[in-house]
PDB file of C-alpha atoms and ligand atoms in Angstrom:
ATOM      1  CA  MET A1483     -45.323  84.823  78.400  1.00  0.00           C
ATOM      2  CA  SER A1484     -48.530  86.721  79.172  1.00  0.00           C
ATOM      3  CA  TYR A1485     -47.625  89.337  76.566  1.00  0.00           C
ATOM      4  CA  LEU A1486     -47.628  86.535  74.019  1.00  0.00           C
ATOM      5  CA  LYS A1487     -50.952  85.158  75.234  1.00  0.00           C
ATOM      6  CA  ASN A1488     -52.600  88.567  75.413  1.00  0.00           C
ATOM      7  CA  ASN A1489     -51.596  89.318  71.841  1.00  0.00           C
ATOM      8  CA  ASP A1490     -52.491  85.876  70.553  1.00  0.00           C
ATOM      9  CA  ILE A1491     -48.931  85.352  69.308  1.00  0.00           C
ATOM     10  CA  GLU A1492     -48.352  82.173  67.308  1.00  0.00           C
ATOM     11  CA  ALA A1493     -44.879  82.790  65.925  1.00  0.00           C
ATOM     12  CA  MET A1494     -41.612  84.435  66.919  1.00  0.00           C
ATOM     13  CA  ILE A1495     -38.834  85.785  64.753  1.00  0.00           C
ATOM     14  CA  ILE A1496     -35.806  85.967  66.991  1.00  0.00           C
ATOM     15  CA  ASP A1497     -32.513  87.734  66.454  1.00  0.00           C
ATOM     16  CA  LEU A1498     -29.288  85.921  67.287  1.00  0.00           C
ATOM     17  CA  ASP A1499     -26.417  88.240  68.195  1.00  0.00           C
ATOM     18  CA  ASN A1500     -26.785  90.023  71.517  1.00  0.00           C
ATOM     19  CA  THR A1501     -30.328  88.706  71.797  1.00  0.00           C
ATOM     20  CA  ILE A1502     -29.835  85.019  72.578  1.00  0.00           C
ATOM     21  CA  ALA A1503     -26.011  85.061  72.609  1.00  0.00           C
ATOM     22  CA  PRO A1504     -23.295  87.691  72.957  1.00  0.00           C
ATOM     23  CA  TRP A1505     -21.676  88.216  69.551  1.00  0.00           C
ATOM     24  CA  ASP A1506     -18.381  86.787  70.809  1.00  0.00           C
ATOM     25  CA  SER A1507     -19.939  83.665  72.272  1.00  0.00           C
ATOM     26  CA  ASP A1508     -20.880  80.447  70.536  1.00  0.00           C
ATOM     27  CA  GLN A1509     -23.207  79.270  73.282  1.00  0.00           C
ATOM     28  CA  VAL A1510     -26.797  79.936  74.240  1.00  0.00           C
ATOM     29  CA  ALA A1511     -27.054  80.209  78.007  1.00  0.00           C
ATOM     30  CA  GLU A1512     -29.145  77.550  79.681  1.00  0.00           C
ATOM     31  CA  PRO A1513     -31.932  79.924  80.867  1.00  0.00           C
ATOM     32  CA  ASP A1514     -32.418  81.170  77.306  1.00  0.00           C
ATOM     33  CA  ARG A1515     -32.424  77.649  75.963  1.00  0.00           C
ATOM     34  CA  GLN A1516     -35.119  76.745  78.482  1.00  0.00           C
ATOM     35  CA  TRP A1517     -37.104  79.870  77.633  1.00  0.00           C
ATOM     36  CA  LEU A1518     -37.106  78.936  73.939  1.00  0.00           C
ATOM     37  CA  ASP A1519     -38.120  75.367  74.793  1.00  0.00           C
ATOM     38  CA  ALA A1520     -40.957  76.623  76.965  1.00  0.00           C
ATOM     39  CA  LEU A1521     -42.232  78.861  74.179  1.00  0.00           C
ATOM     40  CA  GLN A1522     -42.204  75.982  71.744  1.00  0.00           C
ATOM     41  CA  SER A1523     -44.002  73.769  74.239  1.00  0.00           C
ATOM     42  CA  ALA A1524     -46.622  76.516  74.468  1.00  0.00           C
ATOM     43  CA  GLY A1525     -47.115  76.192  70.713  1.00  0.00           C
ATOM     44  CA  ILE A1526     -45.099  79.192  69.533  1.00  0.00           C
ATOM     45  CA  ARG A1527     -43.233  78.537  66.287  1.00  0.00           C
ATOM     46  CA  ILE A1528     -39.778  80.119  66.314  1.00  0.00           C
ATOM     47  CA  MET A1529     -37.288  81.054  63.617  1.00  0.00           C
ATOM     48  CA  ILE A1530     -33.868  82.655  64.004  1.00  0.00           C
ATOM     49  CA  VAL A1531     -33.472  85.549  61.578  1.00  0.00           C
ATOM     50  CA  SER A1532     -29.979  87.020  61.666  1.00  0.00           C
ATOM     51  CA  ASN A1533     -27.896  89.381  59.584  1.00  0.00           C
ATOM     52  CA  ASN A1534     -24.867  87.286  60.441  1.00  0.00           C
ATOM     53  CA  LYS A1535     -23.252  84.711  58.143  1.00  0.00           C
ATOM     54  CA  GLU A1536     -24.539  81.202  57.580  1.00  0.00           C
ATOM     55  CA  LYS A1537     -21.780  79.398  59.474  1.00  0.00           C
ATOM     56  CA  ARG A1538     -22.584  81.091  62.778  1.00  0.00           C
ATOM     57  CA  VAL A1539     -26.352  81.159  62.398  1.00  0.00           C
ATOM     58  CA  GLU A1540     -26.526  77.510  61.309  1.00  0.00           C
ATOM     59  CA  GLN A1541     -24.484  76.415  64.299  1.00  0.00           C
ATOM     60  CA  PHE A1542     -26.856  78.056  66.782  1.00  0.00           C
ATOM     61  CA  ALA A1543     -29.948  76.956  64.925  1.00  0.00           C
ATOM     62  CA  ALA A1544     -28.773  73.347  64.845  1.00  0.00           C
ATOM     63  CA  GLY A1545     -28.004  73.437  68.559  1.00  0.00           C
ATOM     64  CA  LEU A1546     -31.464  74.773  69.331  1.00  0.00           C
ATOM     65  CA  GLY A1547     -33.284  72.740  66.713  1.00  0.00           C
ATOM     66  CA  LEU A1548     -34.722  75.872  65.118  1.00  0.00           C
ATOM     67  CA  PRO A1549     -35.098  76.925  61.489  1.00  0.00           C
ATOM     68  CA  TYR A1550     -33.141  79.992  60.433  1.00  0.00           C
ATOM     69  CA  ILE A1551     -32.478  82.691  57.882  1.00  0.00           C
ATOM     70  CA  PHE A1552     -28.913  84.055  57.626  1.00  0.00           C
ATOM     71  CA  SER A1553     -27.604  87.227  55.930  1.00  0.00           C
ATOM     72  CA  ALA A1554     -31.116  88.512  56.483  1.00  0.00           C
ATOM     73  CA  ALA A1555     -30.388  92.152  55.653  1.00  0.00           C
ATOM     74  CA  LYS A1556     -32.735  93.395  58.358  1.00  0.00           C
ATOM     75  CA  PRO A1557     -34.348  95.976  58.481  1.00  0.00           C
ATOM     76  CA  PHE A1558     -35.279  95.274  54.855  1.00  0.00           C
ATOM     77  CA  LYS A1559     -38.578  93.516  54.500  1.00  0.00           C
ATOM     78  CA  ARG A1560     -37.678  90.447  52.498  1.00  0.00           C
ATOM     79  CA  SER A1561     -36.405  88.167  55.265  1.00  0.00           C
ATOM     80  CA  PHE A1562     -39.148  89.150  57.689  1.00  0.00           C
ATOM     81  CA  LEU A1563     -41.766  88.285  55.076  1.00  0.00           C
ATOM     82  CA  LYS A1564     -40.007  85.037  54.216  1.00  0.00           C
ATOM     83  CA  ALA A1565     -39.898  84.063  57.896  1.00  0.00           C
ATOM     84  CA  VAL A1566     -43.599  84.821  58.402  1.00  0.00           C
ATOM     85  CA  GLU A1567     -44.395  82.715  55.373  1.00  0.00           C
ATOM     86  CA  LEU A1568     -42.171  79.799  56.376  1.00  0.00           C
ATOM     87  CA  LEU A1569     -43.625  79.871  59.894  1.00  0.00           C
ATOM     88  CA  GLY A1570     -47.102  79.797  58.407  1.00  0.00           C
ATOM     89  CA  ALA A1571     -48.035  82.701  60.640  1.00  0.00           C
ATOM     90  CA  GLN A1572     -50.223  85.757  60.397  1.00  0.00           C
ATOM     91  CA  ARG A1573     -48.325  89.038  60.646  1.00  0.00           C
ATOM     92  CA  GLN A1574     -50.522  90.346  63.439  1.00  0.00           C
ATOM     93  CA  ARG A1575     -49.804  87.163  65.387  1.00  0.00           C
ATOM     94  CA  THR A1576     -46.034  87.281  64.931  1.00  0.00           C
ATOM     95  CA  VAL A1577     -43.531  88.972  67.203  1.00  0.00           C
ATOM     96  CA  VAL A1578     -40.010  90.080  66.343  1.00  0.00           C
ATOM     97  CA  VAL A1579     -37.572  89.951  69.264  1.00  0.00           C
ATOM     98  CA  GLY A1580     -34.213  91.658  68.985  1.00  0.00           C
ATOM     99  CA  ASP A1581     -31.744  94.043  70.535  1.00  0.00           C
ATOM    100  CA  GLN A1582     -31.530  96.698  67.839  1.00  0.00           C
ATOM    101  CA  ILE A1583     -34.017  99.430  67.104  1.00  0.00           C
ATOM    102  CA  PHE A1584     -32.940  99.991  63.513  1.00  0.00           C
ATOM    103  CA  THR A1585     -32.741  96.400  62.362  1.00  0.00           C
ATOM    104  CA  ASP A1586     -35.181  94.456  64.501  1.00  0.00           C
ATOM    105  CA  VAL A1587     -37.794  96.861  65.785  1.00  0.00           C
ATOM    106  CA  LEU A1588     -38.197  99.302  62.907  1.00  0.00           C
ATOM    107  CA  GLY A1589     -37.984  96.439  60.411  1.00  0.00           C
ATOM    108  CA  GLY A1590     -40.711  94.495  62.173  1.00  0.00           C
ATOM    109  CA  ASN A1591     -42.912  97.511  62.802  1.00  0.00           C
ATOM    110  CA  SER A1592     -42.792  98.512  59.157  1.00  0.00           C
ATOM    111  CA  LEU A1593     -44.605  95.263  58.344  1.00  0.00           C
ATOM    112  CA  GLY A1594     -47.152  95.395  61.146  1.00  0.00           C
ATOM    113  CA  LEU A1595     -45.426  92.736  63.207  1.00  0.00           C
ATOM    114  CA  HIS A1596     -45.270  92.939  66.975  1.00  0.00           C
ATOM    115  CA  THR A1597     -41.824  93.881  68.209  1.00  0.00           C
ATOM    116  CA  VAL A1598     -40.022  93.484  71.488  1.00  0.00           C
ATOM    117  CA  LEU A1599     -36.738  95.263  72.107  1.00  0.00           C
ATOM    118  CA  VAL A1600     -34.455  93.428  74.518  1.00  0.00           C
ATOM    119  CA  GLU A1601     -31.391  94.648  76.372  1.00  0.00           C
ATOM    120  CA  PRO A1602     -28.325  93.656  74.342  1.00  0.00           C
ATOM    121  CA  MET A1603     -26.406  90.889  76.086  1.00  0.00           C
ATOM    122  CA  ALA A1604     -23.028  91.869  74.676  1.00  0.00           C
ATOM    123  CA  SER A1605     -19.879  91.681  76.672  1.00  0.00           C
ATOM    124  CA  LYS A1606     -17.491  93.215  74.178  1.00  0.00           C
ATOM    125  CA  GLU A1607     -18.803  94.922  71.091  1.00  0.00           C
ATOM    126  CA  PHE A1608     -17.603  96.039  67.704  1.00  0.00           C
ATOM    127  CA  ALA A1609     -17.029  99.751  67.410  1.00  0.00           C
ATOM    128  CA  GLY A1610     -19.669  99.908  64.689  1.00  0.00           C
ATOM    129  CA  THR A1611     -22.215  98.412  67.024  1.00  0.00           C
ATOM    130  CA  LYS A1612     -21.385 101.034  69.626  1.00  0.00           C
ATOM    131  CA  VAL A1613     -21.992 103.805  67.137  1.00  0.00           C
ATOM    132  CA  LEU A1614     -25.301 102.259  66.158  1.00  0.00           C
ATOM    133  CA  ARG A1615     -26.149 101.894  69.827  1.00  0.00           C
ATOM    134  CA  ALA A1616     -25.505 105.584  70.431  1.00  0.00           C
ATOM    135  CA  MET A1617     -27.856 106.404  67.567  1.00  0.00           C
ATOM    136  CA  GLU A1618     -30.428 104.098  69.067  1.00  0.00           C
ATOM    137  CA  ARG A1619     -30.236 105.910  72.371  1.00  0.00           C
ATOM    138  CA  PHE A1620     -30.840 109.134  70.505  1.00  0.00           C
ATOM    139  CA  VAL A1621     -33.845 107.638  68.746  1.00  0.00           C
ATOM    140  CA  LEU A1622     -35.148 106.147  71.972  1.00  0.00           C
ATOM    141  CA  LYS A1623     -34.970 109.572  73.565  1.00  0.00           C
ATOM    142  CA  LYS A1624     -36.909 111.041  70.681  1.00  0.00           C
ATOM    143  CA  ILE A1625     -39.463 108.257  70.867  1.00  0.00           C
ATOM    144  CA  THR A1626     -39.902 108.857  74.571  1.00  0.00           C
ATOM    145  CA  MET A1627     -40.420 112.540  73.929  1.00  0.00           C
ATOM    146  CA  THR A1628     -42.986 111.909  71.246  1.00  0.00           C
ATOM    147  CA  GLU A1629     -44.666 109.172  73.299  1.00  0.00           C
ATOM    148  CA  GLY A1630     -43.739 106.098  71.370  1.00  0.00           C
ATOM    149  CA  PHE A1631     -44.424 104.370  68.136  1.00  0.00           C
ATOM    150  CA  ASP A1632     -47.844 104.286  66.609  1.00  0.00           C
ATOM    151  CA  ASP A1633     -49.363 101.557  68.724  1.00  0.00           C
ATOM    152  CA  GLU A1634     -52.224  99.827  67.001  1.00  0.00           C
TER     153      GLU A1634
HETATM  154 MG1  LIG B 452     -28.719  91.578  67.508  1.00  0.00          MG
END
Protein backbone atom coordinates (compact mmCIF):
# COMPACT_ATOMS: atom_id res chain seq x y z
CA MET A 1 0.00 0.00 0.00
CA SER A 2 2.81 2.44 0.81
CA TYR A 3 4.22 1.99 -2.69
CA LEU A 4 0.90 3.26 -4.00
CA LYS A 5 0.85 6.21 -1.61
CA ASN A 6 4.47 7.13 -2.25
CA ASN A 7 3.86 7.20 -5.99
CA ASP A 8 0.55 9.01 -5.71
CA ILE A 9 -1.22 6.16 -7.52
CA GLU A 10 -4.88 6.77 -8.34
CA ALA A 11 -5.62 3.87 -10.65
CA MET A 12 -4.66 0.23 -11.13
CA ILE A 13 -4.78 -1.90 -14.24
CA ILE A 14 -4.74 -5.47 -13.02
CA ASP A 15 -4.13 -8.67 -14.94
CA LEU A 16 -6.40 -11.65 -14.33
CA ASP A 17 -4.75 -15.00 -15.03
CA ASN A 18 -2.04 -16.00 -12.57
CA THR A 19 -2.25 -12.56 -10.99
CA ILE A 20 -5.55 -12.66 -9.10
CA ALA A 21 -6.50 -16.25 -10.01
CA PRO A 22 -4.68 -19.33 -11.29
CA TRP A 23 -5.61 -19.85 -14.95
CA ASP A 24 -7.42 -23.09 -14.11
CA SER A 25 -9.46 -21.59 -11.30
CA ASP A 26 -12.68 -19.63 -11.50
CA GLN A 27 -12.36 -18.13 -8.04
CA VAL A 28 -10.53 -15.19 -6.53
CA ALA A 29 -9.12 -16.19 -3.17
CA GLU A 30 -10.54 -14.33 -0.20
CA PRO A 31 -7.28 -12.49 0.70
CA ASP A 32 -7.04 -11.11 -2.84
CA ARG A 33 -10.67 -10.10 -2.80
CA GLN A 34 -10.07 -8.23 0.45
CA TRP A 35 -6.92 -6.62 -0.94
CA LEU A 36 -8.86 -5.30 -3.94
CA ASP A 37 -11.63 -4.03 -1.66
CA ALA A 38 -9.10 -2.28 0.55
CA LEU A 39 -7.52 -0.57 -2.45
CA GLN A 40 -10.89 0.64 -3.64
CA SER A 41 -11.73 1.90 -0.16
CA ALA A 42 -8.45 3.82 -0.29
CA GLY A 43 -9.72 5.52 -3.45
CA ILE A 44 -7.82 3.52 -6.07
CA ARG A 45 -9.86 2.91 -9.22
CA ILE A 46 -9.29 -0.58 -10.60
CA MET A 47 -9.86 -2.21 -13.97
CA ILE A 48 -9.17 -5.79 -15.02
CA VAL A 49 -7.31 -5.87 -18.33
CA SER A 50 -6.84 -9.40 -19.62
CA ASN A 51 -5.82 -11.08 -22.85
CA ASN A 52 -8.29 -13.83 -22.07
CA LYS A 53 -11.75 -14.19 -23.62
CA GLU A 54 -14.80 -12.24 -22.58
CA LYS A 55 -16.63 -15.12 -20.90
CA ARG A 56 -13.90 -15.69 -18.32
CA VAL A 57 -12.97 -12.06 -17.77
CA GLU A 58 -16.60 -10.95 -17.42
CA GLN A 59 -17.27 -13.63 -14.83
CA PHE A 60 -14.42 -12.47 -12.59
CA ALA A 61 -15.17 -8.81 -13.12
CA ALA A 62 -18.82 -9.29 -12.20
CA GLY A 63 -17.86 -11.20 -9.07
CA LEU A 64 -15.50 -8.43 -8.00
CA GLY A 65 -17.66 -5.56 -9.20
CA LEU A 66 -14.87 -4.23 -11.40
CA PRO A 67 -14.85 -2.91 -14.96
CA TYR A 68 -12.85 -4.90 -17.48
CA ILE A 69 -11.28 -5.16 -20.90
CA PHE A 70 -11.03 -8.63 -22.48
CA SER A 71 -8.94 -9.84 -25.45
CA ALA A 72 -6.68 -6.95 -24.55
CA ALA A 73 -3.76 -7.96 -26.77
CA LYS A 74 -1.22 -6.83 -24.20
CA PRO A 75 1.61 -5.78 -24.61
CA PHE A 76 0.15 -3.65 -27.41
CA LYS A 77 -0.71 -0.17 -26.30
CA ARG A 78 -4.35 0.13 -27.24
CA SER A 79 -5.98 -1.56 -24.24
CA PHE A 80 -3.65 0.07 -21.74
CA LEU A 81 -4.53 3.49 -23.15
CA LYS A 82 -8.22 2.65 -23.21
CA ALA A 83 -8.08 1.54 -19.56
CA VAL A 84 -6.27 4.72 -18.48
CA GLU A 85 -8.88 6.76 -20.27
CA LEU A 86 -11.85 4.85 -18.87
CA LEU A 87 -10.39 5.08 -15.37
CA GLY A 88 -9.98 8.81 -15.84
CA ALA A 89 -6.41 8.50 -14.62
CA GLN A 90 -3.10 10.12 -15.39
CA ARG A 91 -0.50 7.73 -16.79
CA GLN A 92 2.09 8.68 -14.20
CA ARG A 93 -0.47 7.92 -11.49
CA THR A 94 -1.47 4.52 -12.86
CA VAL A 95 0.10 1.19 -12.02
CA VAL A 96 -0.05 -2.01 -14.04
CA VAL A 97 0.04 -5.19 -11.95
CA GLY A 98 0.66 -8.52 -13.63
CA ASP A 99 2.66 -11.71 -13.67
CA GLN A 100 4.27 -11.50 -17.10
CA ILE A 101 7.22 -9.39 -18.13
CA PHE A 102 6.41 -9.35 -21.83
CA THR A 103 2.71 -8.58 -21.65
CA ASP A 104 2.18 -6.66 -18.43
CA VAL A 105 5.45 -5.02 -17.49
CA LEU A 106 6.97 -4.14 -20.85
CA GLY A 107 3.55 -3.07 -22.14
CA GLY A 108 2.98 -0.76 -19.20
CA ASN A 109 6.51 0.60 -19.16
CA SER A 110 6.34 1.47 -22.84
CA LEU A 111 3.59 3.96 -21.98
CA GLY A 112 5.19 5.43 -18.88
CA LEU A 113 2.89 3.60 -16.50
CA HIS A 114 4.13 2.23 -13.20
CA THR A 115 4.46 -1.53 -13.26
CA VAL A 116 4.58 -4.19 -10.60
CA LEU A 117 5.54 -7.74 -11.47
CA VAL A 118 3.96 -10.34 -9.20
CA GLU A 119 4.83 -13.99 -8.70
CA PRO A 120 2.52 -16.05 -10.93
CA MET A 121 -0.02 -17.94 -8.84
CA ALA A 122 -0.40 -20.81 -11.29
CA SER A 123 -0.82 -24.35 -10.18
CA LYS A 124 -0.75 -26.05 -13.56
CA GLU A 125 0.26 -24.12 -16.63
CA PHE A 126 -0.01 -24.36 -20.38
CA ALA A 127 3.18 -25.41 -22.10
CA GLY A 128 3.22 -22.11 -23.97
CA THR A 129 3.18 -20.22 -20.71
CA LYS A 130 6.14 -22.25 -19.49
CA VAL A 131 8.12 -21.35 -22.57
CA LEU A 132 7.27 -17.70 -22.10
CA ARG A 133 8.23 -18.01 -18.46
CA ALA A 134 11.63 -19.41 -19.37
CA MET A 135 12.17 -16.44 -21.68
CA GLU A 136 11.15 -14.13 -18.88
CA ARG A 137 13.73 -15.65 -16.59
CA PHE A 138 16.31 -15.03 -19.27
CA VAL A 139 15.21 -11.42 -19.59
CA LEU A 140 15.11 -10.98 -15.83
CA LYS A 141 18.68 -12.21 -15.65
CA LYS A 142 19.70 -9.73 -18.30
CA ILE A 143 17.86 -6.94 -16.53
CA THR A 144 19.60 -7.80 -13.29
CA MET A 145 22.94 -7.72 -15.05
CA THR A 146 22.24 -4.37 -16.62
CA GLU A 147 20.76 -3.00 -13.39
CA GLY A 148 17.13 -2.75 -14.27
CA PHE A 149 14.77 -0.80 -16.41
CA ASP A 150 15.14 2.89 -16.93
CA ASP A 151 13.64 4.09 -13.68
CA GLU A 152 12.29 7.59 -13.93
MG1 LIG B 1 -1.27 -13.18 -16.27
